[in-house]
Amino acid sequence: MAACMKFTQRVWKSFVDTKGHDAQCFPNVNNFNVTVHGGLLLSLTDTLGSLAVASRGHYMTGVSTDVCTSFVRPAGKAGDTLFGKATLTSLGRQLAYTRIDFTNANGELVAYGTHTKYIGKKTVKFSDDGETIVEGGSAND
């Protein structure tokens, strides 16, 4: 997974560098109940869904056509641990579908989201095990 992980981390860095995702969106992550704001989880659904698409070789992760987050229980307070796991559920020629599950430190589902993206041409193709780039890219990918 080395090449795939390095490529996806490079995409994440581009998000942060251009202030295009979460880093600047929510300086205060709590809502009026002093729990994690649902807007933060929705924004993370967008970001993590995009990174799931990037893990398949798309540097330009596409345009969101649908993004949704459902809230199951309070996600915690400042200082609590929150985990997000993104899964690419389907990747077609034009659309990519992802699901993101958010769990607390006890492993309880607190929210889940789906994210559909219109995608362009792949930038790179990885080997089946994700260790090497077999098509496209450069030595820095």
GROMACS .gro file of C-alpha atoms in nm:
model
  141
    1MET     CA    1   0.000   0.000   0.000
    2ALA     CA    2   0.301   0.228   0.011
    3ALA     CA    3   0.245   0.404  -0.324
    4CYS     CA    4  -0.131   0.432  -0.272
    5MET     CA    5  -0.086   0.577   0.080
    6LYS     CA    6   0.181   0.823  -0.034
    7PHE     CA    7  -0.038   0.939  -0.323
    8THR     CA    8  -0.345   0.981  -0.098
    9GLN     CA    9  -0.138   1.175   0.157
   10ARG     CA   10  -0.024   1.405  -0.124
   11VAL     CA   11  -0.389   1.469  -0.216
   12TRP     CA   12  -0.468   1.543   0.152
   13LYS     CA   13  -0.176   1.789   0.165
   14SER     CA   14  -0.317   1.969  -0.140
   15PHE     CA   15  -0.653   1.999   0.042
   16VAL     CA   16  -0.484   2.155   0.344
   17ASP     CA   17  -0.252   2.379   0.141
   18THR     CA   18  -0.540   2.526  -0.057
   19LYS     CA   19  -0.761   2.550   0.253
   20GLY     CA   20  -1.020   2.358   0.056
   21HIS     CA   21  -1.128   2.119   0.329
   22ASP     CA   22  -1.190   2.103   0.701
   23ALA     CA   23  -0.888   2.280   0.848
   24GLN     CA   24  -1.040   2.627   0.807
   25CYS     CA   25  -1.409   2.534   0.816
   26PHE     CA   26  -1.466   2.475   1.184
   27PRO     CA   27  -1.245   2.658   1.430
   28ASN     CA   28  -1.507   2.579   1.697
   29VAL     CA   29  -1.625   2.218   1.663
   30ASN     CA   30  -1.901   2.227   1.925
   31ASN     CA   31  -2.269   2.305   1.887
   32PHE     CA   32  -2.490   2.472   2.148
   33ASN     CA   33  -2.513   2.138   2.338
   34VAL     CA   34  -2.131   2.139   2.367
   35THR     CA   35  -2.109   1.824   2.153
   36VAL     CA   36  -1.946   1.781   1.812
   37HIS     CA   37  -2.127   1.998   1.557
   38GLY     CA   38  -2.306   1.801   1.285
   39GLY     CA   39  -2.165   2.036   1.022
   40LEU     CA   40  -1.817   1.914   1.110
   41LEU     CA   41  -1.923   1.555   1.051
   42LEU     CA   42  -2.081   1.651   0.718
   43SER     CA   43  -1.762   1.828   0.614
   44LEU     CA   44  -1.559   1.523   0.718
   45THR     CA   45  -1.794   1.306   0.510
   46ASP     CA   46  -1.697   1.523   0.211
   47THR     CA   47  -1.325   1.510   0.288
   48LEU     CA   48  -1.300   1.141   0.373
   49GLY     CA   49  -1.513   1.046   0.073
   50SER     CA   50  -1.280   1.247  -0.149
   51LEU     CA   51  -0.975   1.073   0.001
   52ALA     CA   52  -1.136   0.733  -0.062
   53VAL     CA   53  -1.162   0.833  -0.430
   54ALA     CA   54  -0.799   0.955  -0.424
   55SER     CA   55  -0.691   0.613  -0.296
   56ARG     CA   56  -0.786   0.476  -0.637
   57GLY     CA   57  -0.555   0.712  -0.826
   58HIS     CA   58  -0.764   1.026  -0.873
   59TYR     CA   59  -0.565   1.337  -0.784
   60MET     CA   60  -0.857   1.559  -0.885
   61THR     CA   61  -1.121   1.385  -0.676
   62GLY     CA   62  -1.416   1.521  -0.870
   63VAL     CA   63  -1.725   1.723  -0.797
   64SER     CA   64  -1.976   1.626  -0.530
   65THR     CA   65  -2.315   1.535  -0.672
   66ASP     CA   66  -2.462   1.420  -0.339
   67VAL     CA   67  -2.337   1.427   0.018
   68CYS     CA   68  -2.539   1.323   0.320
   69THR     CA   69  -2.472   1.250   0.687
   70SER     CA   70  -2.711   1.083   0.931
   71PHE     CA   71  -2.660   1.136   1.302
   72VAL     CA   72  -2.722   0.836   1.528
   73ARG     CA   73  -2.612   0.973   1.868
   74PRO     CA   74  -2.401   1.259   2.003
   75ALA     CA   75  -2.049   1.226   1.864
   76GLY     CA   76  -1.875   1.340   2.182
   77LYS     CA   77  -1.730   1.652   2.333
   78ALA     CA   78  -1.402   1.837   2.283
   79GLY     CA   79  -1.119   1.602   2.376
   80ASP     CA   80  -1.313   1.281   2.301
   81THR     CA   81  -1.184   1.040   2.038
   82LEU     CA   82  -1.381   1.013   1.714
   83PHE     CA   83  -1.291   0.771   1.435
   84GLY     CA   84  -1.390   0.803   1.070
   85LYS     CA   85  -1.360   0.518   0.821
   86ALA     CA   86  -1.424   0.580   0.452
   87THR     CA   87  -1.503   0.300   0.210
   88LEU     CA   88  -1.523   0.331  -0.166
   89THR     CA   89  -1.838   0.128  -0.234
   90SER     CA   90  -1.844   0.164  -0.613
   91LEU     CA   91  -1.628   0.325  -0.879
   92GLY     CA   92  -1.766   0.359  -1.228
   93ARG     CA   93  -1.652   0.551  -1.534
   94GLN     CA   94  -1.816   0.876  -1.421
   95LEU     CA   95  -1.939   0.832  -1.064
   96ALA     CA   96  -1.779   0.720  -0.740
   97TYR     CA   97  -1.980   0.622  -0.433
   98THR     CA   98  -1.843   0.624  -0.079
   99ARG     CA   99  -1.968   0.549   0.271
  100ILE     CA  100  -1.816   0.697   0.583
  101ASP     CA  101  -1.878   0.557   0.931
  102PHE     CA  102  -1.802   0.761   1.243
  103THR     CA  103  -1.753   0.574   1.570
  104ASN     CA  104  -1.664   0.680   1.922
  105ALA     CA  105  -1.387   0.536   2.141
  106ASN     CA  106  -1.624   0.255   2.249
  107GLY     CA  107  -1.676   0.152   1.885
  108GLU     CA  108  -2.036   0.275   1.881
  109LEU     CA  109  -2.167   0.418   1.555
  110VAL     CA  110  -2.239   0.788   1.610
  111ALA     CA  111  -2.299   0.894   1.248
  112TYR     CA  112  -2.264   0.769   0.892
  113GLY     CA  113  -2.250   0.945   0.562
  114THR     CA  114  -2.256   0.882   0.191
  115HIS     CA  115  -2.081   1.082  -0.074
  116THR     CA  116  -2.127   1.057  -0.451
  117LYS     CA  117  -1.872   1.223  -0.677
  118TYR     CA  118  -1.855   1.289  -1.048
  119ILE     CA  119  -1.498   1.190  -1.133
  120GLY     CA  120  -1.262   1.267  -1.416
  121LYS     CA  121  -0.976   1.070  -1.561
  122LYS     CA  122  -0.747   0.881  -1.326
  123THR     CA  123  -0.406   1.034  -1.262
  124VAL     CA  124  -0.230   0.708  -1.172
  125LYS     CA  125  -0.298   0.335  -1.158
  126PHE     CA  126  -0.168   0.126  -0.868
  127SER     CA  127  -0.073  -0.239  -0.858
  128ASP     CA  128  -0.340  -0.464  -0.704
  129ASP     CA  129  -0.165  -0.453  -0.367
  130GLY     CA  130  -0.121  -0.073  -0.380
  131GLU     CA  131   0.257  -0.098  -0.341
  132THR     CA  132   0.362   0.054  -0.673
  133ILE     CA  133   0.238   0.289  -0.943
  134VAL     CA  134   0.203   0.094  -1.266
  135GLU     CA  135   0.069   0.369  -1.492
  136GLY     CA  136   0.088   0.750  -1.493
  137GLY     CA  137   0.228   0.971  -1.219
  138SER     CA  138   0.591   1.042  -1.148
  139ALA     CA  139   0.863   0.937  -0.907
  140ASN     CA  140   0.718   1.182  -0.652
  141ASP     CA  141   0.370   1.021  -0.651
   0.00000   0.00000   0.00000
